[in-house]
Tab-separated table of C-alpha atoms in Angstrom:
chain	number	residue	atom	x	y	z
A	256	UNK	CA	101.859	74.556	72.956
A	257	UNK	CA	103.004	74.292	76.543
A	258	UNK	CA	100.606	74.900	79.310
A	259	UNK	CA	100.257	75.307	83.098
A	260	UNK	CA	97.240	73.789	83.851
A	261	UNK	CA	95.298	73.346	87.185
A	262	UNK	CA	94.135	69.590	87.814
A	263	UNK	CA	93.288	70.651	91.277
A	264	UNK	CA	94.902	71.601	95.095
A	265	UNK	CA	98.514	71.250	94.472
A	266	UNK	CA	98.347	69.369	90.979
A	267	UNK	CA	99.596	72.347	88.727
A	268	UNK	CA	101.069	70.677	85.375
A	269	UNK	CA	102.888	71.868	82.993
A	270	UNK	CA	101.799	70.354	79.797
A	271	UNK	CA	101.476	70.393	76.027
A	272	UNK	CA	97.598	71.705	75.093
A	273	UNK	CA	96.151	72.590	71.567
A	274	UNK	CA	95.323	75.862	71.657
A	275	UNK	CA	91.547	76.940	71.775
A	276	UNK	CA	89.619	77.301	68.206
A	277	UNK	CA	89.548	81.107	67.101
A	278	UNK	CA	86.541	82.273	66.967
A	279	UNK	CA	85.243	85.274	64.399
A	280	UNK	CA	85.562	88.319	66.843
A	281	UNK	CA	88.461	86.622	68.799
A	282	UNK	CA	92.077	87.366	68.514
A	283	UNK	CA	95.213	84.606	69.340
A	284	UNK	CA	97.990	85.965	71.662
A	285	UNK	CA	101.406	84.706	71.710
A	286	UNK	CA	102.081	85.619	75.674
A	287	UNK	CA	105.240	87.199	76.150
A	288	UNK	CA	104.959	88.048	80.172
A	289	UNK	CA	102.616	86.842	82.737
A	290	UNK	CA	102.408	87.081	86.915
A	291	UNK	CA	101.379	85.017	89.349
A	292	UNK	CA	98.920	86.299	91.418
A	293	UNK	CA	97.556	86.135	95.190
A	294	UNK	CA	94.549	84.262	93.225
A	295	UNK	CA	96.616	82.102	91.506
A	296	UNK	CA	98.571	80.945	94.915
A	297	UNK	CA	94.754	80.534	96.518
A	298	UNK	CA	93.619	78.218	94.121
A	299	UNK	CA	97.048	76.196	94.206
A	300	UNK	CA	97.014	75.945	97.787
A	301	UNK	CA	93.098	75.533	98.325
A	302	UNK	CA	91.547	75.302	95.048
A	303	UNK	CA	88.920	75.228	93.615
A	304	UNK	CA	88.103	78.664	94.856
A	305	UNK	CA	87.047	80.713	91.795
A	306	UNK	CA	87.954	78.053	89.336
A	307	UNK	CA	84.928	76.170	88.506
A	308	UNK	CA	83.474	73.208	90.583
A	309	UNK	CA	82.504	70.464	88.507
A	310	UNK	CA	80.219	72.277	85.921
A	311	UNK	CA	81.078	74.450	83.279
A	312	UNK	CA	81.363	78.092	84.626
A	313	UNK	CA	78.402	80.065	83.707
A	314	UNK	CA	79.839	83.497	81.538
A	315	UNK	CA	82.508	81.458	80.400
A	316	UNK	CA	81.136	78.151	79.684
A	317	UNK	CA	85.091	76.886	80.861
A	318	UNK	CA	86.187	74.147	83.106
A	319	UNK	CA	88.734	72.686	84.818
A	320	UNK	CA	91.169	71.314	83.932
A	321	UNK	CA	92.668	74.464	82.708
A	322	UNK	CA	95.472	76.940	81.956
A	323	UNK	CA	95.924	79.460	85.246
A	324	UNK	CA	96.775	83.438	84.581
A	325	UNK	CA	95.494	86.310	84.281
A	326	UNK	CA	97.601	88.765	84.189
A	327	UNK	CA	99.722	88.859	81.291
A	328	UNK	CA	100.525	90.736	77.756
A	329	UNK	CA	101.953	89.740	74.387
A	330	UNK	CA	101.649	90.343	70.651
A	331	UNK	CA	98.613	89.099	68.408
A	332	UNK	CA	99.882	86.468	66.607
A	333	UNK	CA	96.181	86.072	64.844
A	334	UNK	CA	93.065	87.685	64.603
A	335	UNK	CA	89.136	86.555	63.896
A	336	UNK	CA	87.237	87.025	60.335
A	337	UNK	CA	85.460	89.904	62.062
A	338	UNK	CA	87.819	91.596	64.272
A	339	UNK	CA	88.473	95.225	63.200
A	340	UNK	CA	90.476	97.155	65.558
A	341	UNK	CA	93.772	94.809	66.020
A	342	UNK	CA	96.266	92.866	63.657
A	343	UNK	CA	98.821	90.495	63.202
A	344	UNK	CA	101.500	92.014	65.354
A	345	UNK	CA	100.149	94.599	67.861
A	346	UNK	CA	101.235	94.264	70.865
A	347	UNK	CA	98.557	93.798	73.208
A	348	UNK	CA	97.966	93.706	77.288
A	349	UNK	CA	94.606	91.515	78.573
A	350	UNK	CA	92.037	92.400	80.300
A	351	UNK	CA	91.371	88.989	81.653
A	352	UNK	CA	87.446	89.523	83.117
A	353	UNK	CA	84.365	88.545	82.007
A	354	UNK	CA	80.621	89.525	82.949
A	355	UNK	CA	77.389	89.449	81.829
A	356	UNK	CA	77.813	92.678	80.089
A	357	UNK	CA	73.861	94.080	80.978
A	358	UNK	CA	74.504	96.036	83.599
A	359	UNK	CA	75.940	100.024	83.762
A	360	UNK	CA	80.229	99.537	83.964
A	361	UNK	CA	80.304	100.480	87.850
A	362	UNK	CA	77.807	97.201	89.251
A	363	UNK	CA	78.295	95.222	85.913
A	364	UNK	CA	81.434	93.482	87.568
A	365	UNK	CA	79.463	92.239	90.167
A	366	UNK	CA	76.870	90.809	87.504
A	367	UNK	CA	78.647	87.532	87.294
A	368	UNK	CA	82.301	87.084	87.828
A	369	UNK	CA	84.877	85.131	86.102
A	370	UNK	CA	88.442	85.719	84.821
A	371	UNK	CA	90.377	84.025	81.888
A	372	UNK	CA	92.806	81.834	83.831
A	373	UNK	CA	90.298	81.318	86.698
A	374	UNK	CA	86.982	79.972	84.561
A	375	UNK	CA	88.431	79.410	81.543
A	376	UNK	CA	92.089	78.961	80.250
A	377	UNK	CA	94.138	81.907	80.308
A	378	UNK	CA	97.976	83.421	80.403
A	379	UNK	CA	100.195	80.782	81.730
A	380	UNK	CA	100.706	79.462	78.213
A	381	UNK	CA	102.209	79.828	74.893
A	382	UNK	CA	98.997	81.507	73.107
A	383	UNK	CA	96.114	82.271	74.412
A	384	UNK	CA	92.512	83.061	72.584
A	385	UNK	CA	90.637	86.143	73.842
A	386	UNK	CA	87.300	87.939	72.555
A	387	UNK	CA	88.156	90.915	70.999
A	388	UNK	CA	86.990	93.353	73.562
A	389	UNK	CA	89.504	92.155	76.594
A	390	UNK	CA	92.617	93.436	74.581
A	391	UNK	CA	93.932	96.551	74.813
A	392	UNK	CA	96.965	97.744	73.358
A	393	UNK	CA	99.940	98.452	74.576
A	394	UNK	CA	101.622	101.992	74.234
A	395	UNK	CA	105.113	102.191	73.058
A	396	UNK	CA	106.637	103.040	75.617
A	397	UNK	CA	105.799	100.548	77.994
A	398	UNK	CA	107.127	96.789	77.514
A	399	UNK	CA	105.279	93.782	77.772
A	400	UNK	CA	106.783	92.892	81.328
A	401	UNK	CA	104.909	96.236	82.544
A	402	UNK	CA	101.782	95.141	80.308
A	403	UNK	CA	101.663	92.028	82.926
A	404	UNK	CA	101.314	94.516	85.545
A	405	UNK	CA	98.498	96.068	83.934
A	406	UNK	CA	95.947	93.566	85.558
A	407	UNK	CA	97.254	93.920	89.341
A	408	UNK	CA	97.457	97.634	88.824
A	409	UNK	CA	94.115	98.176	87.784
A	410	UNK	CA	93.056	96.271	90.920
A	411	UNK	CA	94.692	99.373	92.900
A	412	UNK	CA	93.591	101.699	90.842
A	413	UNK	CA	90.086	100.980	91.470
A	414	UNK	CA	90.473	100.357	95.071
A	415	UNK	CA	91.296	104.160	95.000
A	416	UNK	CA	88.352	105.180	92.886
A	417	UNK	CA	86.286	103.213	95.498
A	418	UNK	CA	87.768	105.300	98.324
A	419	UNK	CA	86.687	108.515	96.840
A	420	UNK	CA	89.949	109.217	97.563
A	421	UNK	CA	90.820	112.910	97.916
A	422	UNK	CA	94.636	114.581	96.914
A	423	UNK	CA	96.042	115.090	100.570
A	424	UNK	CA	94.022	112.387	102.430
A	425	UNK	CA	95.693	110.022	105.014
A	426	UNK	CA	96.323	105.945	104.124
A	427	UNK	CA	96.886	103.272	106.171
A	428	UNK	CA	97.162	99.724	103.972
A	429	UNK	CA	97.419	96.305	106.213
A	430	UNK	CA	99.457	94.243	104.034
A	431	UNK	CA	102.640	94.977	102.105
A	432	UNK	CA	101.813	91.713	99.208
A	433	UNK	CA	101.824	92.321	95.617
A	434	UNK	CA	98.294	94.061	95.656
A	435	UNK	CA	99.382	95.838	98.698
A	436	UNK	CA	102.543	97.099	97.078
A	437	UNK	CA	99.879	98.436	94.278
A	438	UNK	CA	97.556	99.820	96.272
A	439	UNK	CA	100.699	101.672	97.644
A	440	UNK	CA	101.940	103.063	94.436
A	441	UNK	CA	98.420	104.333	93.503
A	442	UNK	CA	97.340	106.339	96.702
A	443	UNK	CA	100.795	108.323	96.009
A	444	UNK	CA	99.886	109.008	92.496
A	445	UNK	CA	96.539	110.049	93.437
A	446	UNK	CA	97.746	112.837	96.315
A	447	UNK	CA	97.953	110.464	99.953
A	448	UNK	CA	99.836	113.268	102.238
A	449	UNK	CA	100.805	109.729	104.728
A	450	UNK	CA	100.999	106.039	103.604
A	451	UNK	CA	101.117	104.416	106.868
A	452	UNK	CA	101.880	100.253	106.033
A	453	UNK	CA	101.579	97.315	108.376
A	454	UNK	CA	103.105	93.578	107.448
A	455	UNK	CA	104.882	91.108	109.445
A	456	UNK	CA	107.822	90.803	106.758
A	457	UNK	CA	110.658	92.984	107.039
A	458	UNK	CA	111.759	92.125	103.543
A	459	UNK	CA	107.888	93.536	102.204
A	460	UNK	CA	108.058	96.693	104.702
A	461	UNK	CA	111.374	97.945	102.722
A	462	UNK	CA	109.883	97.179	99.121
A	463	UNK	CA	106.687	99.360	100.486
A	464	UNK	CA	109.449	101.849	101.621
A	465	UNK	CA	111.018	102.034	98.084
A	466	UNK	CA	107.634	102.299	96.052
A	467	UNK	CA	106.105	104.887	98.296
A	468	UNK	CA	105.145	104.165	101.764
A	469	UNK	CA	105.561	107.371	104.091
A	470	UNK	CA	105.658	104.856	107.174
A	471	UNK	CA	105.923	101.192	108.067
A	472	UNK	CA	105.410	98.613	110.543
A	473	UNK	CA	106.019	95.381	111.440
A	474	UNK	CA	102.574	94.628	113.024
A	475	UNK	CA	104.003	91.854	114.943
A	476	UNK	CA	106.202	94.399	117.079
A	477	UNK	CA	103.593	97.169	117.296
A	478	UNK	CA	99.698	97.811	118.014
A	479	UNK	CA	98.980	98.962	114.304
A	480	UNK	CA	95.738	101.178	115.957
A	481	UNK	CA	97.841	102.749	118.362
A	482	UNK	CA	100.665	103.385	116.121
A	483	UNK	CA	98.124	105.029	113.556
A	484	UNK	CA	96.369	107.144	116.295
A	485	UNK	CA	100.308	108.110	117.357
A	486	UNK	CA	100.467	109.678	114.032
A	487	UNK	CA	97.105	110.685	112.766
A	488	UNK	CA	95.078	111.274	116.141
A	489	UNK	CA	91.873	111.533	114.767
A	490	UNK	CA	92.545	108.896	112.722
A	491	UNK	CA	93.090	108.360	108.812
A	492	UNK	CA	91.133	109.066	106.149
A	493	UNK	CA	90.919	105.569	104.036
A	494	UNK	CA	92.246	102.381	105.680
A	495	UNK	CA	92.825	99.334	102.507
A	496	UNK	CA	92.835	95.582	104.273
A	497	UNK	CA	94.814	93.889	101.544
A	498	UNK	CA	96.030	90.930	104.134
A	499	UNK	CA	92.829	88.780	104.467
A	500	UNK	CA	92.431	87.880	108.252
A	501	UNK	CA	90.745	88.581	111.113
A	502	UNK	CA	92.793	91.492	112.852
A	503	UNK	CA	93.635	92.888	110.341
A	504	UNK	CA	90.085	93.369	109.206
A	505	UNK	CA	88.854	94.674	112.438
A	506	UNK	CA	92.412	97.034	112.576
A	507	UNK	CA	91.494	98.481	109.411
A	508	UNK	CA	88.071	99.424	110.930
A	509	UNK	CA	89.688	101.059	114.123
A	510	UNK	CA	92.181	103.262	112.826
A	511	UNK	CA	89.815	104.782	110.531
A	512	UNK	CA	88.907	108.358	111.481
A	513	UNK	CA	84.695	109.227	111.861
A	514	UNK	CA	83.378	108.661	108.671
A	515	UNK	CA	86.147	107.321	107.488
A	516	UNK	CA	86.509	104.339	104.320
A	517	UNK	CA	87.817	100.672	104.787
A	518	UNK	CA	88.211	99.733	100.746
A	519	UNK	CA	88.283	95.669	101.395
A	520	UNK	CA	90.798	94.373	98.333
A	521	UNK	CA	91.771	91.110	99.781
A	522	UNK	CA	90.177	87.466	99.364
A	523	UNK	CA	89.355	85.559	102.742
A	524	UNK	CA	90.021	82.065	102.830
A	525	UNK	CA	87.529	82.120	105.503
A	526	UNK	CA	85.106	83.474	107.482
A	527	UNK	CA	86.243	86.282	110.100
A	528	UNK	CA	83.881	88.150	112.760
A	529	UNK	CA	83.980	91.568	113.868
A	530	UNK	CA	82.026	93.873	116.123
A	531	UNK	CA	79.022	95.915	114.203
A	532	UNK	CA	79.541	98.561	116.798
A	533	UNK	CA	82.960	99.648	115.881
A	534	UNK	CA	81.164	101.138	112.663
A	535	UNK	CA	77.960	102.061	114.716
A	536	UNK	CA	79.663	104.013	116.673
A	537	UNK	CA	82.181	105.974	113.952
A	538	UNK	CA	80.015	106.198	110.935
A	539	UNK	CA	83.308	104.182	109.441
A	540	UNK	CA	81.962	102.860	105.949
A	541	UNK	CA	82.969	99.586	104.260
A	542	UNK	CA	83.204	99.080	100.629
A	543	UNK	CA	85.121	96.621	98.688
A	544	UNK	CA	86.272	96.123	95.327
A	545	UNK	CA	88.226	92.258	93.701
A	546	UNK	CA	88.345	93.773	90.080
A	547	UNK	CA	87.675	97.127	87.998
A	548	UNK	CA	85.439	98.585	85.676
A	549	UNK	CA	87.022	98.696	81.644
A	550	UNK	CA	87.497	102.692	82.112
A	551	UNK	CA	89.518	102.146	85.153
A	552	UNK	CA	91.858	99.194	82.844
A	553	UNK	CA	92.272	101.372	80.294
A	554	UNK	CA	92.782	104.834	82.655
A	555	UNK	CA	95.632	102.626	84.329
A	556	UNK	CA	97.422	101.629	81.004
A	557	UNK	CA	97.090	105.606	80.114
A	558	UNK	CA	98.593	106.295	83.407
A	559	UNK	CA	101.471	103.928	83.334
A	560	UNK	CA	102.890	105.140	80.187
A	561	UNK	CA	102.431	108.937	81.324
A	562	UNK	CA	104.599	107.941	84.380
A	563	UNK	CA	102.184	108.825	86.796
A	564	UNK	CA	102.279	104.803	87.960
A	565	UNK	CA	105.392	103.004	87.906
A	566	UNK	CA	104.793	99.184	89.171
A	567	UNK	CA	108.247	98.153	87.948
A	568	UNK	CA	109.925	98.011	91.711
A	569	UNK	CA	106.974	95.206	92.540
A	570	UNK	CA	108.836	92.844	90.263
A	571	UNK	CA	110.337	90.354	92.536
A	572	UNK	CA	112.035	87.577	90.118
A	573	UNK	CA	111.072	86.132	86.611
A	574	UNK	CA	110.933	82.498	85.675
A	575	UNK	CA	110.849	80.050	83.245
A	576	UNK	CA	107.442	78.525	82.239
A	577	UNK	CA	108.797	74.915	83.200
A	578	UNK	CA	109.376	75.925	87.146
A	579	UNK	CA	106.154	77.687	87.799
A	580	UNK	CA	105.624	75.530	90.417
A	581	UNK	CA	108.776	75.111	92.212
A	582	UNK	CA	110.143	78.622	91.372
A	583	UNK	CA	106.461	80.195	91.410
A	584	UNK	CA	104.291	78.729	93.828
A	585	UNK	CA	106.279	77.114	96.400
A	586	UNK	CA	108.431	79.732	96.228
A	587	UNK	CA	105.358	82.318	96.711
A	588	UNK	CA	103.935	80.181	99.731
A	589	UNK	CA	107.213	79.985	101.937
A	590	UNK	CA	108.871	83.141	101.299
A	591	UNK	CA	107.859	86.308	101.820
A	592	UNK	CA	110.834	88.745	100.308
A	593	UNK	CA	108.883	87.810	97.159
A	594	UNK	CA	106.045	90.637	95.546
A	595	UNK	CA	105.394	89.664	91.877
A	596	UNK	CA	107.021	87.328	89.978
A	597	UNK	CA	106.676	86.839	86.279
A	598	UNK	CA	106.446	84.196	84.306
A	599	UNK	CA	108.428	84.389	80.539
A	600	UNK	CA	106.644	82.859	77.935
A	601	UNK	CA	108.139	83.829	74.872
A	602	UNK	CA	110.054	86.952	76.737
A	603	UNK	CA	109.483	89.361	74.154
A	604	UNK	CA	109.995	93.086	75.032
């Protein structure tokens, strides 16, 4: 089967692989849609970051080489001698992460952490072989492109749920990406009376526009703290730093109101510093959240085909498995008009 498979920093390959052995409570996917995400682009252009270094991961007992994605859906081509809820022919979205699995849902994500397509092979391939309890199925209604939004969704969806959010609360997100375009859509759904957004690409501030935003800025043209305190002068209720660098970090921090929430959904490529006092003094909490609990995957699929979530608009552009890397991750590093793109495997609806 063909294969995009990390080597290492900039050595993505696209490849012919055996698929993996099927185990007895495992089920073989035939991948119909999968997107490139923020991760994905990390461990391209700095790898390894969450892909192992040189010993086997841990959970998953994978290594690199291997097959990138994570977020993708497709249709169970075969199942395990002792898999009993799918068959032959559902069609199926992933849920890509493993843990431990000792631990109550809402801290067990944090007991370990590693994702098919990140510690072991994953989406960015012709089949793919999953234990039985990542898949979920796919309602009727939605089609396997928006089962590869599943994944990225949840993400937002749980950033919410971290927030406590309340129906009529004030947002401010600091970054307009993929994840930021997600965390967009899923403050409206949940009630968020302003969505105040801050990028520095014009192209990103009218896609947050179009999927929900109430207001944006180019932070390169304004003072995102005093634009915020223009509009909500005590300050907002939940702040989401989805851009991964220093001001925007300590931005998030400052235009939250007293006792405020900063939900942290980005990944830092480095180390940033900050001033303890700016929470001393507000009673501003942090909290942070990189995946989601299996009620919160499966409350996002339910949501999605209600309607209450439509990631559709995200969908930048869709390419061929053979030009991931010049159509997907170059494309991904140098311009940034682009949100999600997906991947067509075998492009089934």
């Amino acid at each position: 089967m063909r294969a995009a498979v990390w080597y290492k920093e900039k050595d993505i390959r696209v490849e012919e692989r055996e698929p993996a052995k099927l185990g007895a409570r495992d089920v073989k996917v035939r991948v119909a849609w999968a997107g490139i995400c923020g991760s994905d682009l990390h461990e391209y252009l700095h790898g390894p970051v969450i892909i192992p270094k040189g010993e086997p991961d841990p959970i998953t007992g994978g290594e690199s080489p291997l097959t990138l994605g994570h977020e993708f859906a497709g249709v169970i081509e075969e199942v395990g001698t002792e898999v009993k809820s799918f068959q032959k022919g559902d069609r199926v979205v992933i849920n890509p992460l493993f843990t431990y699995g000792n631990k109550p849902a809402s801290v067990d994500l944090y007991d370990g952490f590693s994702f098919a397509g990140l510690a072991t092979d994953g989406g960015f391939a012709d089949f793919a072989v999953l234990p039985e309890k990542n898949v979920y199925k796919l309602p009727d209604n939605l089609t396997l492109e928006e089962g590869a939004l599943v994944e990225p969704m949840a993400v937002a969806v749980q950033a919410v749920k971290e927030a406590d959010f309340k129906f009529g609360q004030s947002v401010a997100v600091f970054g307009a990406g993929p994840i930021g375009l997600f965390t967009i859509i899923a403050a409206k759904a949940a009630g968020a009376s302003k969505i105040i957004v801050f990028d520095l690409s014009e192209e990103r501030l009218e896609k947050a526009r179009l999927v929900g935003a109430t207001h944006t800025f180019n932070s390169g043209e304004v003072d995102p703290v005093e634009k915020v305190k223009s509009l909500v002068p005590d300050g907002v209720d939940v702040s989401f730093e989805v851009a991964g660098v220093n001001a925007t970090f300590n931005q998030s921090i400052q235009v939250a109101r007293s006792r405020g929430i900063v939900v942290v959904v980005s990944i830092f490529a480095k180390p940033i510093e900050f001033n303890p006092m700016d929470l001393t003094g507000s009673g501003v909490k942090i909290t942070s959240t990189l995946a989601y609990e299996p009620e919160v995957f499966q409350t996002t699929i339910d949501l999605m085909a209600e309607g209450a979530l439509n990631p559709k608009g995200v969908i930048t552009d869709r390419i061929e498995l053979e030009n991931i890397v010049e159509s997907g991750f170059e494309v991904l590093t140098n311009d940034k008009r682009q949100a999600k793109i997906l991947v067509k495997l075998s492009g089934e609806k």
